[in-house]
Amino acid sequence: MNILIVGPSWVGDMVMAQTLFVCLKQRHPDCQIDVLAPEWSRPILERMPEVREALSFPVGHGVLDMATRRTIAQSLRGRYQQAILLPNSLKSALVPFFAGIPKRTGWRGEMRFGLLNDMRKLDKQRYPLMIERFMALAFEPGVELPETYPKPSLRIVEETRDAALARFGLALDRPVLALCPGAEFGESKRWPAAHFAKVAEAKIREGWQVWLFGSKNDHAVGAEILQALIPGLREEALNLAGETSLAEAIDLLSCADAVVANDSGLMHVAAALARPLVSVYGSTSPAFTPPLSDQVEIVRLGLDCSPCFDRTCRFGHNNCMRELEPRLVIEALGRLLPQPVEVR
């Protein structure tokens, strides 16, 4: 049985989609899973043993480009018995429909009547978590989900990890604190740079080194964090945001002894790498997209105005993040790492 997954457009969602792939493999051990998704997602999918092939989808997010969709569909015709759609958009249903895939499964979403022939009506009370909404599509409607949910787990190849370390001249002679200060969703999800700097300072004084990760959009905040460190400490931190590929970021994050991250795609990557992780929440909620790992501390204030899920604070103060003191994150790291990490 060959199954085509139409994948999501966000890093964190793609990581969480692995829960669906695991459920499909449990139900159909011999099935082959291919994922049609943006090219940026290839490094994530290549690190998932359940996925046979990552198929590049060259159409940008929100772009219709009907001709390209028909061309892709023609290349997929006759190859799959089922398609499962994770996005809820109408556009995401076009390729499986044009490809004539016999069974096309997904949530009702945007007016997809006719495009899907296995259309489900979402009960948000029954499936409050995003992974539950993904996993449910592996089963027939109404079936109870497994009692123990699978957790994403990205595999790392030692050779590519070592190549990334060599490219950036990094050594593992001291414990590594990885900081992920970005969040593509918006400013409201970003803990202040000055707070990240306080955490970096505390760990550097304990003998750690600090690596900062993110996209090109996060390089400036990484530079701000470094600038907040005094000379002598600043040299023990490296701003990798925007310098690495996503593949390199994944491999280097696997080397971290601890990670501090906003609610972001890299937070979910760190969880899937089973790194001790402190997740900082403000405008969003771990009740919908929590990091899926056994080594997680979630830090949030839980103000009356949060979670609001706004990209920018409607009140202009961003108190849910600004008032969340670095001390709380440092204490959470202490709970995750009760024994001092050896300085090698």
GROMACS .gro file of C-alpha atoms in nm:
model
  344
    1MET     CA    1   0.000   0.000   0.000
    2ASN     CA    2   0.145   0.335  -0.106
    3ILE     CA    3   0.028   0.644   0.082
    4LEU     CA    4   0.087   1.005  -0.018
    5ILE     CA    5   0.090   1.262   0.262
    6VAL     CA    6   0.033   1.626   0.172
    7GLY     CA    7   0.250   1.786   0.436
    8PRO     CA    8   0.215   2.107   0.637
    9SER     CA    9   0.401   2.432   0.571
   10TRP     CA   10   0.562   2.492   0.912
   11VAL     CA   11   0.870   2.330   1.066
   12GLY     CA   12   0.701   2.239   1.395
   13ASP     CA   13   0.396   2.094   1.223
   14MET     CA   14   0.617   1.881   0.999
   15VAL     CA   15   0.798   1.742   1.302
   16MET     CA   16   0.468   1.662   1.474
   17ALA     CA   17   0.340   1.494   1.156
   18GLN     CA   18   0.573   1.205   1.233
   19THR     CA   19   0.315   1.085   1.485
   20LEU     CA   20   0.082   1.016   1.190
   21PHE     CA   21   0.354   0.832   1.000
   22VAL     CA   22   0.423   0.608   1.300
   23CYS     CA   23   0.052   0.527   1.336
   24LEU     CA   24   0.027   0.440   0.968
   25LYS     CA   25   0.326   0.206   0.997
   26GLN     CA   26   0.171   0.042   1.303
   27ARG     CA   27  -0.154  -0.018   1.115
   28HIS     CA   28   0.005  -0.112   0.782
   29PRO     CA   29   0.361  -0.236   0.847
   30ASP     CA   30   0.432  -0.283   0.476
   31CYS     CA   31   0.298   0.053   0.360
   32GLN     CA   32   0.524   0.302   0.182
   33ILE     CA   33   0.487   0.667   0.283
   34ASP     CA   34   0.587   0.957   0.059
   35VAL     CA   35   0.540   1.318   0.165
   36LEU     CA   36   0.460   1.601  -0.076
   37ALA     CA   37   0.586   1.917   0.092
   38PRO     CA   38   0.795   2.232   0.041
   39GLU     CA   39   1.160   2.166  -0.041
   40TRP     CA   40   1.278   2.321   0.289
   41SER     CA   41   1.123   2.026   0.475
   42ARG     CA   42   1.347   1.764   0.311
   43PRO     CA   43   1.609   1.762   0.594
   44ILE     CA   44   1.333   1.686   0.844
   45LEU     CA   45   1.170   1.414   0.635
   46GLU     CA   46   1.504   1.251   0.553
   47ARG     CA   47   1.557   1.206   0.927
   48MET     CA   48   1.229   1.017   0.969
   49PRO     CA   49   1.271   0.643   0.909
   50GLU     CA   50   0.899   0.602   0.833
   51VAL     CA   51   0.922   0.819   0.518
   52ARG     CA   52   1.033   0.656   0.194
   53GLU     CA   53   1.063   0.973  -0.013
   54ALA     CA   54   1.027   1.348   0.026
   55LEU     CA   55   0.859   1.488  -0.285
   56SER     CA   56   0.930   1.855  -0.347
   57PHE     CA   57   0.626   2.079  -0.387
   58PRO     CA   58   0.751   2.397  -0.560
   59VAL     CA   59   0.435   2.607  -0.525
   60GLY     CA   60   0.467   2.875  -0.257
   61HIS     CA   61   0.238   2.891   0.045
   62GLY     CA   62  -0.097   3.044  -0.056
   63VAL     CA   63  -0.018   3.039  -0.431
   64LEU     CA   64  -0.269   2.866  -0.660
   65ASP     CA   65  -0.057   2.800  -0.978
   66MET     CA   66  -0.303   2.551  -1.120
   67ALA     CA   67  -0.076   2.448  -1.407
   68THR     CA   68   0.204   2.334  -1.176
   69ARG     CA   69  -0.042   2.148  -0.955
   70ARG     CA   70  -0.175   1.959  -1.258
   71THR     CA   71   0.178   1.874  -1.372
   72ILE     CA   72   0.267   1.735  -1.030
   73ALA     CA   73  -0.057   1.541  -1.018
   74GLN     CA   74   0.015   1.383  -1.356
   75SER     CA   75   0.354   1.260  -1.225
   76LEU     CA   76   0.180   1.097  -0.928
   77ARG     CA   77  -0.103   0.930  -1.117
   78GLY     CA   78  -0.133   0.557  -1.051
   79ARG     CA   79   0.129   0.550  -0.775
   80TYR     CA   80  -0.085   0.571  -0.458
   81GLN     CA   81  -0.387   0.401  -0.308
   82GLN     CA   82  -0.452   0.676  -0.050
   83ALA     CA   83  -0.369   1.041   0.006
   84ILE     CA   84  -0.388   1.202   0.351
   85LEU     CA   85  -0.401   1.579   0.364
   86LEU     CA   86  -0.270   1.759   0.673
   87PRO     CA   87  -0.343   2.118   0.564
   88ASN     CA   88  -0.709   2.216   0.572
   89SER     CA   89  -0.697   2.438   0.265
   90LEU     CA   90  -0.885   2.378  -0.059
   91LYS     CA   91  -0.563   2.419  -0.260
   92SER     CA   92  -0.395   2.131  -0.075
   93ALA     CA   93  -0.667   1.894  -0.200
   94LEU     CA   94  -0.617   1.969  -0.569
   95VAL     CA   95  -0.311   1.754  -0.646
   96PRO     CA   96  -0.451   1.429  -0.496
   97PHE     CA   97  -0.780   1.494  -0.678
   98PHE     CA   98  -0.613   1.566  -1.014
   99ALA     CA   99  -0.390   1.258  -0.962
  100GLY     CA  100  -0.698   1.037  -0.927
  101ILE     CA  101  -0.582   0.884  -0.600
  102PRO     CA  102  -0.867   0.647  -0.503
  103LYS     CA  103  -0.898   0.739  -0.134
  104ARG     CA  104  -0.845   1.103  -0.032
  105THR     CA  105  -0.860   1.161   0.342
  106GLY     CA  106  -0.868   1.487   0.538
  107TRP     CA  107  -1.064   1.714   0.767
  108ARG     CA  108  -1.351   1.911   0.618
  109GLY     CA  109  -1.156   2.240   0.601
  110GLU     CA  110  -1.222   2.492   0.326
  111MET     CA  111  -1.510   2.379   0.106
  112ARG     CA  112  -1.340   2.059  -0.009
  113PHE     CA  113  -1.659   1.871  -0.096
  114GLY     CA  114  -1.592   1.651  -0.399
  115LEU     CA  115  -1.216   1.688  -0.373
  116LEU     CA  116  -1.206   1.456  -0.071
  117ASN     CA  117  -1.399   1.130  -0.062
  118ASP     CA  118  -1.300   1.039   0.295
  119MET     CA  119  -1.382   1.371   0.458
  120ARG     CA  120  -1.388   1.389   0.838
  121LYS     CA  121  -1.566   1.637   1.061
  122LEU     CA  122  -1.330   1.756   1.332
  123ASP     CA  123  -1.443   1.739   1.694
  124LYS     CA  124  -1.204   1.983   1.863
  125GLN     CA  125  -1.312   1.869   2.208
  126ARG     CA  126  -1.223   1.510   2.130
  127TYR     CA  127  -0.894   1.603   1.962
  128PRO     CA  128  -0.757   1.915   2.136
  129LEU     CA  129  -0.394   1.847   2.038
  130MET     CA  130  -0.263   1.897   1.687
  131ILE     CA  131  -0.094   1.555   1.696
  132GLU     CA  132  -0.430   1.396   1.779
  133ARG     CA  133  -0.578   1.560   1.471
  134PHE     CA  134  -0.292   1.423   1.264
  135MET     CA  135  -0.302   1.075   1.418
  136ALA     CA  136  -0.678   1.037   1.381
  137LEU     CA  137  -0.640   1.044   1.002
  138ALA     CA  138  -0.451   0.713   1.021
  139PHE     CA  139  -0.763   0.536   1.151
  140GLU     CA  140  -1.124   0.492   1.053
  141PRO     CA  141  -1.362   0.760   1.188
  142GLY     CA  142  -1.451   0.714   1.552
  143VAL     CA  143  -1.169   0.473   1.637
  144GLU     CA  144  -0.999   0.540   1.970
  145LEU     CA  145  -0.641   0.659   1.939
  146PRO     CA  146  -0.360   0.452   2.093
  147GLU     CA  147  -0.330   0.509   2.467
  148THR     CA  148   0.038   0.596   2.439
  149TYR     CA  149   0.100   0.855   2.171
  150PRO     CA  150   0.414   0.811   1.962
  151LYS     CA  151   0.669   1.091   1.995
  152PRO     CA  152   0.861   1.235   1.702
  153SER     CA  153   1.216   1.105   1.686
  154LEU     CA  154   1.463   1.236   1.430
  155ARG     CA  155   1.761   1.015   1.348
  156ILE     CA  156   2.106   1.166   1.321
  157VAL     CA  157   2.383   1.037   1.097
  158GLU     CA  158   2.720   1.073   1.268
  159GLU     CA  159   2.904   1.167   0.949
  160THR     CA  160   2.680   1.463   0.864
  161ARG     CA  161   2.681   1.579   1.226
  162ASP     CA  162   3.061   1.572   1.235
  163ALA     CA  163   3.074   1.759   0.903
  164ALA     CA  164   2.856   2.036   1.050
  165LEU     CA  165   3.079   2.060   1.357
  166ALA     CA  166   3.387   2.081   1.136
  167ARG     CA  167   3.237   2.344   0.905
  168PHE     CA  168   3.176   2.586   1.192
  169GLY     CA  169   3.488   2.491   1.387
  170LEU     CA  170   3.286   2.369   1.686
  171ALA     CA  171   3.419   2.147   1.962
  172LEU     CA  172   3.234   1.945   2.222
  173ASP     CA  173   3.496   1.992   2.495
  174ARG     CA  174   3.241   2.180   2.707
  175PRO     CA  175   2.868   2.133   2.755
  176VAL     CA  176   2.652   2.313   2.500
  177LEU     CA  177   2.350   2.533   2.571
  178ALA     CA  178   2.147   2.591   2.255
  179LEU     CA  179   1.929   2.902   2.244
  180CYS     CA  180   1.648   2.938   1.988
  181PRO     CA  181   1.527   3.297   2.029
  182GLY     CA  182   1.319   3.321   1.711
  183ALA     CA  183   0.959   3.241   1.622
  184GLU     CA  184   0.835   3.282   1.266
  185PHE     CA  185   0.474   3.325   1.381
  186GLY     CA  186   0.534   3.671   1.526
  187GLU     CA  187   0.684   3.896   1.789
  188SER     CA  188   0.437   3.789   2.058
  189LYS     CA  189   0.602   3.445   2.081
  190ARG     CA  190   0.953   3.583   2.136
  191TRP     CA  191   1.107   3.600   2.480
  192PRO     CA  192   1.318   3.919   2.509
  193ALA     CA  193   1.679   3.903   2.393
  194ALA     CA  194   1.796   4.047   2.726
  195HIS     CA  195   1.636   3.752   2.907
  196PHE     CA  196   1.806   3.500   2.680
  197ALA     CA  197   2.134   3.680   2.748
  198LYS     CA  198   2.090   3.637   3.125
  199VAL     CA  199   2.046   3.263   3.080
  200ALA     CA  200   2.350   3.249   2.852
  201GLU     CA  201   2.556   3.439   3.107
  202ALA     CA  202   2.457   3.203   3.389
  203LYS     CA  203   2.557   2.892   3.195
  204ILE     CA  204   2.879   3.040   3.056
  205ARG     CA  205   2.987   3.122   3.413
  206GLU     CA  206   2.932   2.753   3.492
  207GLY     CA  207   3.173   2.654   3.214
  208TRP     CA  208   2.927   2.603   2.929
  209GLN     CA  209   2.941   2.729   2.571
  210VAL     CA  210   2.635   2.879   2.399
  211TRP     CA  211   2.519   2.829   2.041
  212LEU     CA  212   2.233   3.038   1.899
  213PHE     CA  213   2.009   2.894   1.627
  214GLY     CA  214   1.745   3.031   1.394
  215SER     CA  215   1.676   3.160   1.045
  216LYS     CA  216   1.826   3.465   0.875
  217ASN     CA  217   1.541   3.664   1.030
  218ASP     CA  218   1.676   3.569   1.375
  219HIS     CA  219   2.037   3.670   1.317
  220ALA     CA  220   1.978   4.022   1.448
  221VAL     CA  221   1.827   3.902   1.777
  222GLY     CA  222   2.117   3.659   1.810
  223ALA     CA  223   2.358   3.950   1.769
  224GLU     CA  224   2.162   4.143   2.032
  225ILE     CA  225   2.199   3.856   2.278
  226LEU     CA  226   2.573   3.842   2.220
  227GLN     CA  227   2.605   4.218   2.257
  228ALA     CA  228   2.436   4.198   2.597
  229LEU     CA  229   2.714   3.969   2.723
  230ILE     CA  230   3.022   4.133   2.872
  231PRO     CA  231   3.361   4.084   2.706
  232GLY     CA  232   3.513   3.762   2.830
  233LEU     CA  233   3.173   3.592   2.825
  234ARG     CA  234   3.070   3.703   2.478
  235GLU     CA  235   3.353   3.500   2.325
  236GLU     CA  236   3.196   3.181   2.461
  237ALA     CA  237   2.881   3.225   2.253
  238LEU     CA  238   2.834   3.182   1.878
  239ASN     CA  239   2.550   3.320   1.667
  240LEU     CA  240   2.463   3.051   1.412
  241ALA     CA  241   2.121   3.198   1.325
  242GLY     CA  242   2.100   3.234   0.949
  243GLU     CA  243   2.442   3.077   0.902
  244THR     CA  244   2.342   2.710   0.899
  245SER     CA  245   2.114   2.517   0.670
  246LEU     CA  246   1.818   2.352   0.837
  247ALA     CA  247   1.998   2.017   0.805
  248GLU     CA  248   2.303   2.157   0.984
  249ALA     CA  249   2.088   2.316   1.253
  250ILE     CA  250   1.922   1.980   1.323
  251ASP     CA  251   2.257   1.799   1.342
  252LEU     CA  252   2.414   2.064   1.566
  253LEU     CA  253   2.111   2.079   1.795
  254SER     CA  254   2.156   1.706   1.850
  255CYS     CA  255   2.487   1.793   2.021
  256ALA     CA  256   2.326   2.026   2.278
  257ASP     CA  257   2.328   1.929   2.644
  258ALA     CA  258   2.027   2.159   2.696
  259VAL     CA  259   1.803   2.383   2.484
  260VAL     CA  260   1.601   2.695   2.564
  261ALA     CA  261   1.347   2.784   2.296
  262ASN     CA  262   1.039   2.987   2.226
  263ASP     CA  263   0.731   2.805   2.098
  264SER     CA  264   0.880   2.753   1.752
  265GLY     CA  265   0.975   2.498   1.492
  266LEU     CA  266   1.320   2.451   1.644
  267MET     CA  267   1.156   2.381   1.980
  268HIS     CA  268   0.983   2.082   1.821
  269VAL     CA  269   1.308   1.978   1.652
  270ALA     CA  270   1.489   1.983   1.988
  271ALA     CA  271   1.211   1.774   2.144
  272ALA     CA  272   1.234   1.522   1.858
  273LEU     CA  273   1.608   1.499   1.922
  274ALA     CA  274   1.534   1.419   2.290
  275ARG     CA  275   1.740   1.715   2.413
  276PRO     CA  276   1.668   1.846   2.765
  277LEU     CA  277   1.443   2.138   2.675
  278VAL     CA  278   1.299   2.447   2.840
  279SER     CA  279   1.009   2.584   2.635
  280VAL     CA  280   0.901   2.943   2.693
  281TYR     CA  281   0.533   3.014   2.625
  282GLY     CA  282   0.346   3.343   2.630
  283SER     CA  283   0.086   3.423   2.365
  284THR     CA  284   0.039   3.058   2.269
  285SER     CA  285  -0.050   2.749   2.467
  286PRO     CA  286   0.116   2.411   2.528
  287ALA     CA  287  -0.237   2.270   2.542
  288PHE     CA  288  -0.240   2.263   2.157
  289THR     CA  289   0.117   2.212   2.036
  290PRO     CA  290   0.334   2.102   2.330
  291PRO     CA  291   0.688   1.980   2.276
  292LEU     CA  292   0.667   1.601   2.264
  293SER     CA  293   0.946   1.476   2.484
  294ASP     CA  294   1.004   1.332   2.829
  295GLN     CA  295   1.272   1.590   2.911
  296VAL     CA  296   1.078   1.914   2.896
  297GLU     CA  297   1.010   2.200   3.133
  298ILE     CA  298   0.741   2.443   3.018
  299VAL     CA  299   0.772   2.794   3.159
  300ARG     CA  300   0.484   3.041   3.129
  301LEU     CA  301   0.314   3.306   3.342
  302GLY     CA  302  -0.045   3.227   3.247
  303LEU     CA  303  -0.163   3.589   3.255
  304ASP     CA  304  -0.533   3.662   3.216
  305CYS     CA  305  -0.473   3.789   2.862
  306SER     CA  306  -0.290   3.477   2.746
  307PRO     CA  307  -0.300   3.269   2.542
  308CYS     CA  308  -0.426   3.514   2.281
  309PHE     CA  309  -0.262   3.356   1.974
  310ASP     CA  310  -0.203   3.703   1.829
  311ARG     CA  311   0.108   3.769   1.622
  312THR     CA  312   0.165   4.096   1.809
  313CYS     CA  313   0.039   4.194   2.153
  314ARG     CA  314  -0.299   4.365   2.120
  315PHE     CA  315  -0.218   4.573   2.431
  316GLY     CA  316   0.133   4.665   2.319
  317HIS     CA  317   0.306   4.551   2.640
  318ASN     CA  318   0.389   4.184   2.567
  319ASN     CA  319   0.384   4.123   2.943
  320CYS     CA  320   0.338   3.748   2.907
  321MET     CA  321   0.698   3.737   2.780
  322ARG     CA  322   0.855   4.054   2.918
  323GLU     CA  323   0.761   3.976   3.278
  324LEU     CA  324   0.873   3.613   3.257
  325GLU     CA  325   1.203   3.647   3.441
  326PRO     CA  326   1.524   3.468   3.337
  327ARG     CA  327   1.542   3.321   3.686
  328LEU     CA  328   1.245   3.096   3.604
  329VAL     CA  329   1.419   2.950   3.300
  330ILE     CA  330   1.749   2.906   3.484
  331GLU     CA  331   1.564   2.721   3.762
  332ALA     CA  332   1.389   2.503   3.501
  333LEU     CA  333   1.727   2.413   3.352
  334GLY     CA  334   1.839   2.316   3.700
  335ARG     CA  335   1.544   2.080   3.736
  336LEU     CA  336   1.620   1.920   3.400
  337LEU     CA  337   1.989   1.884   3.483
  338PRO     CA  338   1.999   1.796   3.851
  339GLN     CA  339   2.354   1.666   3.818
  340PRO     CA  340   2.615   1.911   3.687
  341VAL     CA  341   2.707   1.837   3.325
  342GLU     CA  342   3.073   1.747   3.313
  343VAL     CA  343   3.300   2.016   3.172
  344ARG     CA  344   3.526   1.808   2.951
   0.00000   0.00000   0.00000
